[in-house]
Amino acid sequence: MEGLPDWLQELMQLPEDEARRTVGALAAEKTPESAQRLRLVEEAGPPALRKEARRALYRLRAAGVEIPPPKPALAATGPTRALISWVDRDGYKMVVCLVDRPSGGARFTRVLLGDEGIVQAELTEMSPGQLKRVMRDLAGPELRMVECPVPYAQRAVAEAASRGMPDDPGERGVAEAVVRTVGRPAEEVPHPAYGVLDPLAIKWDPDLLPSTPRLLETEEIGSWVLPPDRVARWVERHEEMASSPLIVDPATARARYRQLLGEAVRELFPPESLSSWRRRLEDMAYYFYRRKEERNARLALAAALALGAGQDKAADGPGPGEAASAEIDSHPFLLALVEKSLQAASRHRETGEERGRIIVPRR
C-alpha cells in the first residue's frame, strides 16, 4: 500500500461493514473534498469498496457536486517482478511474472517450460489479496520458488515459445497472450548464475567437478533420473556383465563397469542435448544461490561449465559440441546420474510415484 494516503490505508484495514459506513459518510458530506476521496477509493481501494464509491459518486453528481475526473489509464508496462522454480527430473521449470496494475494487484502469468517449449500457461488478473495468497504458496515448502531478474524470465519464456507451443487451440491462445504480456528483454541477457558466481574461480577449482555427484543427494536434484525406457539397454548389458561365468578380479570388474557407464553417457547425452543439460544446471546453480546454498550452487555451475562454456564467455571453455563431447564420458555428474538411473531401473523402476515433479498449486 506504499504511496496511498494514510486515511485510505486506514480505511482498507477496517472491517468491511465499518468501511462501507465510512464510504457512506463521505457521500453524505456532498463536498468536492469528499468527492475527491471517493474517487481515490474507487481507483485504489478494495473491489467491494470501489463499487460503493462508484455508486456514491453517481449520487453526488446527481446532487450537483463537482466530481474529479478519473485518472487516465497508465500504459501497459512489462513485468516488475519474476520468480523461477527448481528444475524437476523431466527438465521442467516454472516461471512466474507479475505486471503491476495501477489500481492494485497485478496481472499474473505462470508458465511451465520444458525442452519442447511452453507446456502450460496461465494469465490471471489478481486483486492484492489474491496475489498475496498465491505468492505465499509459490514461496512455500512445496514449490520453493525464488526471485530472478525479470529480463532472464522474459528470455526463458521467449526461448521456450520459439521451441514450441501447446497444441490445443485454447491453451495455445493463453500461451500467446502470456508471451505478449511477459515481453522480450531489451538486450541480450546472460544467465543470472554468472552474475552471482565467479565462473573462472569455479572452473579452475580442482575439488568442485569431482564432487558434483553430491548434487544427487540434494532434495531437488536428488529426484533427477533418466526414464527407464532410455536406460533399459544398459540395464540389460550390466546384468549380462554381472552374470557372466567368467571370473574376473574386483579391479577388472570395476574397470569394466566404469567403461560401461562411460559408453552409456556418450549415448544418452549426445552433443545436441548438452545445451539443454547445461541450462538445467545453470538454473539450479542460480536457484541454490538464492536459497543460500552456495556450495551446491558452485557444484551445479561446475557441472554446467564442464559441458561447454555456453553462456559464459569469461570461462574460456569449449563451445557446444566441441571438446565437451570428447570428454563427456568422464563427466562425474553425468556418470553418477547414469549409474543412479541404472540402479533405479533395476529396482522395479515403475512405482507410479510422481516425486520430483513441479505441481501447480490451486488458488
Tab-separated table of C-alpha atoms in Angstrom:
chain	number	residue	atom	x	y	z
A	1	MET	CA	0.000	0.000	0.000
A	2	GLU	CA	3.019	2.208	-0.358
A	3	GLY	CA	2.120	5.571	-1.939
A	4	LEU	CA	-1.515	5.653	-0.694
A	5	PRO	CA	-2.597	8.377	1.764
A	6	ASP	CA	-2.802	7.389	5.421
A	7	TRP	CA	-6.583	7.767	5.600
A	8	LEU	CA	-7.063	5.338	2.692
A	9	GLN	CA	-4.657	2.797	4.172
A	10	GLU	CA	-6.590	3.000	7.450
A	11	LEU	CA	-9.870	2.602	5.577
A	12	MET	CA	-8.594	-0.560	3.880
A	13	GLN	CA	-7.741	-2.088	7.274
A	14	LEU	CA	-11.271	-1.636	8.663
A	15	PRO	CA	-13.847	-4.472	8.769
A	16	GLU	CA	-15.952	-4.420	5.612
A	17	ASP	CA	-19.163	-3.183	7.299
A	18	GLU	CA	-17.345	-0.315	9.008
A	19	ALA	CA	-15.514	0.571	5.797
A	20	ARG	CA	-18.839	0.721	3.927
A	21	ARG	CA	-20.253	3.063	6.583
A	22	THR	CA	-17.202	5.298	6.204
A	23	VAL	CA	-17.745	5.486	2.445
A	24	GLY	CA	-21.422	6.312	3.098
A	25	ALA	CA	-20.379	9.106	5.438
A	26	LEU	CA	-18.133	10.573	2.752
A	27	ALA	CA	-21.048	10.530	0.308
A	28	ALA	CA	-23.270	12.274	2.870
A	29	GLU	CA	-20.869	15.222	3.101
A	30	LYS	CA	-21.611	16.197	-0.523
A	31	THR	CA	-18.440	18.301	-0.905
A	32	PRO	CA	-15.716	18.443	-3.578
A	33	GLU	CA	-13.258	17.176	-0.931
A	34	SER	CA	-15.359	14.120	-0.153
A	35	ALA	CA	-15.811	13.524	-3.896
A	36	GLN	CA	-12.022	13.608	-4.298
A	37	ARG	CA	-11.647	10.963	-1.589
A	38	LEU	CA	-14.389	8.801	-3.085
A	39	ARG	CA	-12.661	8.966	-6.475
A	40	LEU	CA	-9.440	7.688	-4.884
A	41	VAL	CA	-11.344	4.863	-3.137
A	42	GLU	CA	-12.847	3.919	-6.498
A	43	GLU	CA	-9.429	3.830	-8.169
A	44	ALA	CA	-7.243	2.254	-5.455
A	45	GLY	CA	-9.487	0.712	-2.810
A	46	PRO	CA	-10.546	-2.931	-2.376
A	47	PRO	CA	-13.007	-4.226	-5.007
A	48	ALA	CA	-16.046	-4.118	-2.667
A	49	LEU	CA	-15.353	-0.509	-1.680
A	50	ARG	CA	-14.741	0.545	-5.272
A	51	LYS	CA	-18.334	-0.384	-6.133
A	52	GLU	CA	-19.639	1.557	-3.126
A	53	ALA	CA	-17.536	4.582	-4.072
A	54	ARG	CA	-18.730	4.424	-7.684
A	55	ARG	CA	-22.371	4.479	-6.549
A	56	ALA	CA	-21.669	7.339	-4.150
A	57	LEU	CA	-20.018	9.384	-6.898
A	58	TYR	CA	-23.074	8.852	-9.100
A	59	ARG	CA	-25.332	10.202	-6.318
A	60	LEU	CA	-23.064	13.193	-5.725
A	61	ARG	CA	-23.047	14.021	-9.430
A	62	ALA	CA	-26.849	13.886	-9.456
A	63	ALA	CA	-26.833	16.250	-6.455
A	64	GLY	CA	-24.718	18.773	-8.355
A	65	VAL	CA	-21.390	18.164	-6.637
A	66	GLU	CA	-18.345	18.625	-8.864
A	67	ILE	CA	-16.740	15.209	-9.432
A	68	PRO	CA	-12.992	14.989	-10.219
A	69	PRO	CA	-12.267	13.199	-13.499
A	70	PRO	CA	-10.739	9.715	-13.305
A	71	LYS	CA	-7.011	9.409	-13.766
A	72	PRO	CA	-6.042	8.346	-17.298
A	73	ALA	CA	-5.190	4.695	-17.536
A	74	LEU	CA	-1.486	4.078	-17.467
A	75	ALA	CA	0.107	2.499	-20.497
A	76	ALA	CA	0.765	-1.194	-20.156
A	77	THR	CA	4.195	-1.921	-18.776
A	78	GLY	CA	6.319	-5.014	-18.622
A	79	PRO	CA	6.771	-7.293	-15.633
A	80	THR	CA	8.072	-5.746	-12.439
A	81	ARG	CA	8.820	-8.998	-10.652
A	82	ALA	CA	9.692	-12.561	-11.638
A	83	LEU	CA	10.217	-15.903	-9.924
A	84	ILE	CA	11.676	-19.218	-11.054
A	85	SER	CA	11.357	-22.743	-9.677
A	86	TRP	CA	13.839	-25.555	-9.380
A	87	VAL	CA	14.150	-27.871	-12.385
A	88	ASP	CA	12.350	-31.182	-11.978
A	89	ARG	CA	13.501	-34.636	-13.096
A	90	ASP	CA	11.930	-34.217	-16.546
A	91	GLY	CA	13.586	-30.860	-17.170
A	92	TYR	CA	10.505	-28.731	-16.453
A	93	LYS	CA	10.628	-25.432	-14.578
A	94	MET	CA	8.012	-22.845	-13.703
A	95	VAL	CA	8.399	-19.124	-14.377
A	96	VAL	CA	6.091	-16.509	-12.846
A	97	CYS	CA	5.926	-12.855	-13.915
A	98	LEU	CA	3.863	-10.036	-12.393
A	99	VAL	CA	2.715	-6.872	-14.150
A	100	ASP	CA	1.540	-4.285	-11.615
A	101	ARG	CA	-1.909	-2.732	-12.041
A	102	PRO	CA	-2.447	0.982	-11.227
A	103	SER	CA	-5.480	0.077	-9.116
A	104	GLY	CA	-3.606	-2.517	-7.071
A	105	GLY	CA	-2.927	-6.200	-7.525
A	106	ALA	CA	-1.293	-7.452	-10.683
A	107	ARG	CA	-1.626	-9.291	-13.919
A	108	PHE	CA	-0.250	-12.715	-13.010
A	109	THR	CA	1.404	-15.010	-15.552
A	110	ARG	CA	2.625	-18.519	-14.867
A	111	VAL	CA	4.250	-20.780	-17.453
A	112	LEU	CA	5.659	-24.284	-17.303
A	113	LEU	CA	8.673	-24.584	-19.600
A	114	GLY	CA	10.394	-27.690	-20.940
A	115	ASP	CA	12.732	-28.722	-23.709
A	116	GLU	CA	9.738	-28.936	-26.040
A	117	GLY	CA	8.716	-25.323	-25.314
A	118	ILE	CA	5.796	-23.889	-23.364
A	119	VAL	CA	3.823	-26.752	-21.854
A	120	GLN	CA	1.224	-24.876	-19.799
A	121	ALA	CA	0.377	-21.209	-19.378
A	122	GLU	CA	-1.891	-19.124	-17.174
A	123	LEU	CA	-2.855	-15.451	-17.291
A	124	THR	CA	-4.957	-14.047	-14.436
A	125	GLU	CA	-5.941	-10.655	-13.068
A	126	MET	CA	-5.448	-10.743	-9.295
A	127	SER	CA	-6.540	-8.451	-6.502
A	128	PRO	CA	-3.979	-7.582	-3.809
A	129	GLY	CA	-5.461	-10.220	-1.503
A	130	GLN	CA	-5.427	-12.961	-4.124
A	131	LEU	CA	-1.901	-12.058	-5.124
A	132	LYS	CA	-0.662	-12.193	-1.545
A	133	ARG	CA	-2.090	-15.695	-1.054
A	134	VAL	CA	-0.685	-17.033	-4.323
A	135	MET	CA	2.759	-15.569	-3.748
A	136	ARG	CA	2.801	-17.146	-0.305
A	137	ASP	CA	2.047	-20.531	-1.906
A	138	LEU	CA	4.743	-20.097	-4.543
A	139	ALA	CA	7.409	-19.409	-1.918
A	140	GLY	CA	6.061	-22.157	0.350
A	141	PRO	CA	7.588	-25.565	1.096
A	142	GLU	CA	6.019	-27.316	-1.909
A	143	LEU	CA	7.277	-25.095	-4.742
A	144	ARG	CA	10.010	-23.020	-3.065
A	145	MET	CA	10.246	-20.549	-5.947
A	146	VAL	CA	12.909	-17.833	-5.831
A	147	GLU	CA	13.143	-14.311	-7.225
A	148	CYS	CA	15.009	-13.929	-10.501
A	149	PRO	CA	15.832	-10.961	-12.776
A	150	VAL	CA	12.880	-10.001	-14.960
A	151	PRO	CA	14.962	-9.924	-18.197
A	152	TYR	CA	16.038	-13.543	-17.651
A	153	ALA	CA	12.448	-14.626	-17.068
A	154	GLN	CA	11.498	-12.847	-20.303
A	155	ARG	CA	14.324	-14.605	-22.133
A	156	ALA	CA	13.354	-18.015	-20.769
A	157	VAL	CA	9.716	-17.586	-21.855
A	158	ALA	CA	10.634	-16.223	-25.301
A	159	GLU	CA	13.116	-19.036	-25.978
A	160	ALA	CA	10.599	-21.658	-24.882
A	161	ALA	CA	7.948	-20.126	-27.153
A	162	SER	CA	10.352	-20.400	-30.086
A	163	ARG	CA	10.770	-24.132	-29.374
A	164	GLY	CA	7.084	-24.957	-29.214
A	165	MET	CA	3.586	-24.029	-28.012
A	166	PRO	CA	0.609	-26.103	-26.746
A	167	ASP	CA	-1.288	-27.967	-29.468
A	168	ASP	CA	-4.753	-27.278	-28.055
A	169	PRO	CA	-6.087	-24.047	-29.663
A	170	GLY	CA	-7.431	-22.677	-26.371
A	171	GLU	CA	-4.250	-23.400	-24.451
A	172	ARG	CA	-2.187	-22.023	-27.302
A	173	GLY	CA	-4.177	-18.764	-27.215
A	174	VAL	CA	-3.473	-18.375	-23.497
A	175	ALA	CA	0.222	-19.124	-24.060
A	176	GLU	CA	0.409	-16.496	-26.814
A	177	ALA	CA	-1.242	-13.938	-24.506
A	178	VAL	CA	1.296	-14.766	-21.796
A	179	VAL	CA	4.199	-14.333	-24.233
A	180	ARG	CA	2.852	-10.902	-25.230
A	181	THR	CA	2.340	-9.900	-21.587
A	182	VAL	CA	5.780	-11.034	-20.461
A	183	GLY	CA	7.508	-9.473	-23.460
A	184	ARG	CA	11.127	-9.806	-24.525
A	185	PRO	CA	14.254	-8.389	-22.894
A	186	ALA	CA	15.560	-5.167	-24.397
A	187	GLU	CA	19.016	-6.639	-24.941
A	188	GLU	CA	20.949	-9.894	-24.760
A	189	VAL	CA	20.634	-11.364	-21.283
A	190	PRO	CA	23.315	-13.565	-19.701
A	191	HIS	CA	22.269	-16.303	-17.318
A	192	PRO	CA	21.924	-14.778	-13.823
A	193	ALA	CA	24.093	-17.539	-12.329
A	194	TYR	CA	27.118	-15.840	-13.893
A	195	GLY	CA	26.205	-12.582	-12.187
A	196	VAL	CA	26.315	-14.026	-8.666
A	197	LEU	CA	29.007	-16.723	-9.013
A	198	ASP	CA	32.565	-16.486	-10.367
A	199	PRO	CA	32.793	-18.972	-13.277
A	200	LEU	CA	36.573	-18.721	-13.596
A	201	ALA	CA	37.145	-19.496	-9.922
A	202	ILE	CA	34.690	-22.385	-10.141
A	203	LYS	CA	36.146	-23.797	-13.355
A	204	TRP	CA	39.689	-23.888	-12.007
A	205	ASP	CA	38.843	-25.190	-8.538
A	206	PRO	CA	40.125	-28.797	-8.732
A	207	ASP	CA	37.820	-30.030	-5.966
A	208	LEU	CA	34.471	-28.935	-7.404
A	209	LEU	CA	33.908	-31.024	-10.540
A	210	PRO	CA	34.828	-34.374	-8.879
A	211	SER	CA	32.368	-33.503	-6.104
A	212	THR	CA	29.389	-32.795	-8.366
A	213	PRO	CA	27.794	-36.256	-7.800
A	214	ARG	CA	26.886	-34.894	-4.344
A	215	LEU	CA	24.201	-32.849	-6.080
A	216	LEU	CA	22.225	-36.085	-6.419
A	217	GLU	CA	21.911	-36.078	-2.635
A	218	THR	CA	20.021	-32.757	-2.590
A	219	GLU	CA	16.250	-32.692	-2.322
A	220	GLU	CA	15.802	-31.040	-5.728
A	221	ILE	CA	18.388	-32.731	-7.957
A	222	GLY	CA	18.060	-35.946	-5.950
A	223	SER	CA	14.834	-36.561	-7.879
A	224	TRP	CA	16.618	-36.485	-11.249
A	225	VAL	CA	16.710	-39.835	-13.015
A	226	LEU	CA	16.683	-40.849	-16.665
A	227	PRO	CA	13.498	-42.563	-17.927
A	228	PRO	CA	13.581	-46.386	-17.580
A	229	ASP	CA	12.996	-46.953	-21.296
A	230	ARG	CA	16.064	-44.854	-22.163
A	231	VAL	CA	18.394	-46.893	-19.950
A	232	ALA	CA	16.807	-50.337	-20.498
A	233	ARG	CA	19.528	-51.464	-22.914
A	234	TRP	CA	22.237	-50.508	-20.467
A	235	VAL	CA	20.487	-52.267	-17.601
A	236	GLU	CA	20.490	-55.456	-19.679
A	237	ARG	CA	24.169	-55.067	-20.525
A	238	HIS	CA	25.031	-54.557	-16.886
A	239	GLU	CA	23.039	-57.623	-15.860
A	240	GLU	CA	24.784	-59.685	-18.528
A	241	MET	CA	28.139	-58.455	-17.261
A	242	ALA	CA	27.233	-59.287	-13.668
A	243	SER	CA	26.011	-62.788	-14.551
A	244	SER	CA	28.970	-63.665	-16.779
A	245	PRO	CA	30.524	-67.051	-15.874
A	246	LEU	CA	33.979	-65.592	-16.420
A	247	ILE	CA	35.785	-64.982	-13.166
A	248	VAL	CA	37.491	-61.612	-13.016
A	249	ASP	CA	39.177	-59.862	-10.143
A	250	PRO	CA	37.357	-56.927	-8.445
A	251	ALA	CA	39.605	-54.322	-10.029
A	252	THR	CA	38.840	-55.619	-13.531
A	253	ALA	CA	35.131	-55.802	-12.742
A	254	ARG	CA	35.138	-52.175	-11.598
A	255	ALA	CA	37.042	-51.103	-14.700
A	256	ARG	CA	34.536	-52.863	-16.975
A	257	TYR	CA	31.632	-51.298	-15.111
A	258	ARG	CA	33.248	-47.867	-15.411
A	259	GLN	CA	33.722	-48.435	-19.134
A	260	LEU	CA	30.053	-49.418	-19.496
A	261	LEU	CA	28.963	-46.241	-17.703
A	262	GLY	CA	31.168	-44.130	-19.985
A	263	GLU	CA	29.665	-45.736	-23.088
A	264	ALA	CA	26.172	-45.167	-21.712
A	265	VAL	CA	26.919	-41.493	-21.044
A	266	ARG	CA	28.133	-40.969	-24.615
A	267	GLU	CA	24.944	-42.498	-25.997
A	268	LEU	CA	22.492	-40.928	-23.556
A	269	PHE	CA	23.970	-37.416	-23.769
A	270	PRO	CA	24.658	-36.699	-27.456
A	271	PRO	CA	26.226	-33.319	-28.342
A	272	GLU	CA	22.891	-31.800	-29.384
A	273	SER	CA	21.457	-32.421	-25.903
A	274	LEU	CA	24.268	-30.778	-23.941
A	275	SER	CA	22.915	-27.225	-24.164
A	276	SER	CA	19.681	-28.358	-22.506
A	277	TRP	CA	21.524	-30.077	-19.658
A	278	ARG	CA	23.832	-27.102	-19.270
A	279	ARG	CA	20.799	-24.817	-18.970
A	280	ARG	CA	19.266	-27.066	-16.314
A	281	LEU	CA	22.443	-26.989	-14.245
A	282	GLU	CA	22.837	-23.221	-14.671
A	283	ASP	CA	19.257	-22.758	-13.479
A	284	MET	CA	19.942	-24.951	-10.464
A	285	ALA	CA	23.155	-23.044	-9.704
A	286	TYR	CA	21.194	-19.792	-9.530
A	287	TYR	CA	18.350	-21.449	-7.633
A	288	PHE	CA	20.697	-22.854	-4.985
A	289	TYR	CA	22.405	-19.479	-4.651
A	290	ARG	CA	19.098	-17.728	-3.994
A	291	ARG	CA	18.261	-20.439	-1.438
A	292	LYS	CA	21.551	-19.583	0.317
A	293	GLU	CA	23.090	-22.960	-0.582
A	294	GLU	CA	26.250	-21.567	-2.121
A	295	ARG	CA	28.232	-24.819	-2.025
A	296	ASN	CA	25.546	-26.579	-4.076
A	297	ALA	CA	25.371	-23.531	-6.355
A	298	ARG	CA	29.086	-23.789	-7.068
A	299	LEU	CA	28.835	-27.534	-7.698
A	300	ALA	CA	25.946	-27.078	-10.139
A	301	LEU	CA	27.793	-24.385	-12.080
A	302	ALA	CA	30.952	-26.541	-12.154
A	303	ALA	CA	28.913	-29.348	-13.714
A	304	ALA	CA	27.427	-26.897	-16.235
A	305	LEU	CA	30.801	-25.443	-17.225
A	306	ALA	CA	32.193	-28.932	-17.839
A	307	LEU	CA	29.566	-29.333	-20.570
A	308	GLY	CA	30.986	-26.363	-22.502
A	309	ALA	CA	31.220	-22.628	-21.936
A	310	GLY	CA	27.689	-21.911	-23.145
A	311	GLN	CA	26.542	-18.505	-21.889
A	312	ASP	CA	29.781	-17.843	-20.043
A	313	LYS	CA	32.332	-16.263	-22.365
A	314	ALA	CA	34.671	-15.433	-19.490
A	315	ALA	CA	35.174	-19.088	-18.573
A	316	ASP	CA	37.092	-19.582	-21.851
A	317	GLY	CA	35.765	-23.109	-22.200
A	318	PRO	CA	34.758	-25.171	-25.234
A	319	GLY	CA	31.707	-24.261	-27.222
A	320	PRO	CA	28.670	-26.517	-27.510
A	321	GLY	CA	29.561	-29.856	-29.083
A	322	GLU	CA	33.320	-29.211	-29.111
A	323	ALA	CA	35.728	-30.601	-26.530
A	324	ALA	CA	32.836	-31.352	-24.211
A	325	SER	CA	31.614	-34.176	-26.475
A	326	ALA	CA	35.022	-35.846	-26.463
A	327	GLU	CA	35.251	-35.743	-22.653
A	328	ILE	CA	31.615	-36.376	-21.844
A	329	ASP	CA	32.235	-39.981	-20.771
A	330	SER	CA	34.374	-38.719	-17.870
A	331	HIS	CA	31.903	-36.097	-16.606
A	332	PRO	CA	31.484	-37.024	-12.903
A	333	PHE	CA	27.925	-35.754	-12.536
A	334	LEU	CA	26.626	-37.461	-15.680
A	335	LEU	CA	28.377	-40.724	-14.751
A	336	ALA	CA	26.710	-40.629	-11.345
A	337	LEU	CA	23.335	-39.757	-12.877
A	338	VAL	CA	23.541	-42.690	-15.290
A	339	GLU	CA	24.606	-45.060	-12.522
A	340	LYS	CA	21.691	-43.926	-10.364
A	341	SER	CA	19.314	-44.362	-13.307
A	342	LEU	CA	20.521	-47.906	-13.952
A	343	GLN	CA	20.072	-48.788	-10.302
A	344	ALA	CA	16.587	-47.302	-10.225
A	345	ALA	CA	15.570	-49.224	-13.358
A	346	SER	CA	16.876	-52.447	-11.843
A	347	ARG	CA	14.791	-51.956	-8.683
A	348	HIS	CA	11.367	-52.351	-10.266
A	349	ARG	CA	11.534	-48.808	-11.561
A	350	GLU	CA	7.810	-48.401	-12.313
A	351	THR	CA	6.283	-47.462	-8.929
A	352	GLY	CA	3.713	-44.901	-10.084
A	353	GLU	CA	5.190	-42.151	-7.918
A	354	GLU	CA	5.436	-38.596	-9.219
A	355	ARG	CA	8.076	-37.344	-6.825
A	356	GLY	CA	10.408	-34.667	-8.070
A	357	ARG	CA	7.914	-33.033	-10.417
A	358	ILE	CA	6.609	-29.493	-10.237
A	359	ILE	CA	2.998	-29.430	-9.016
A	360	VAL	CA	0.998	-26.275	-9.700
A	361	PRO	CA	-0.956	-25.380	-6.523
A	362	ARG	CA	-4.597	-24.452	-6.757
A	363	ARG	CA	-5.632	-20.996	-5.692
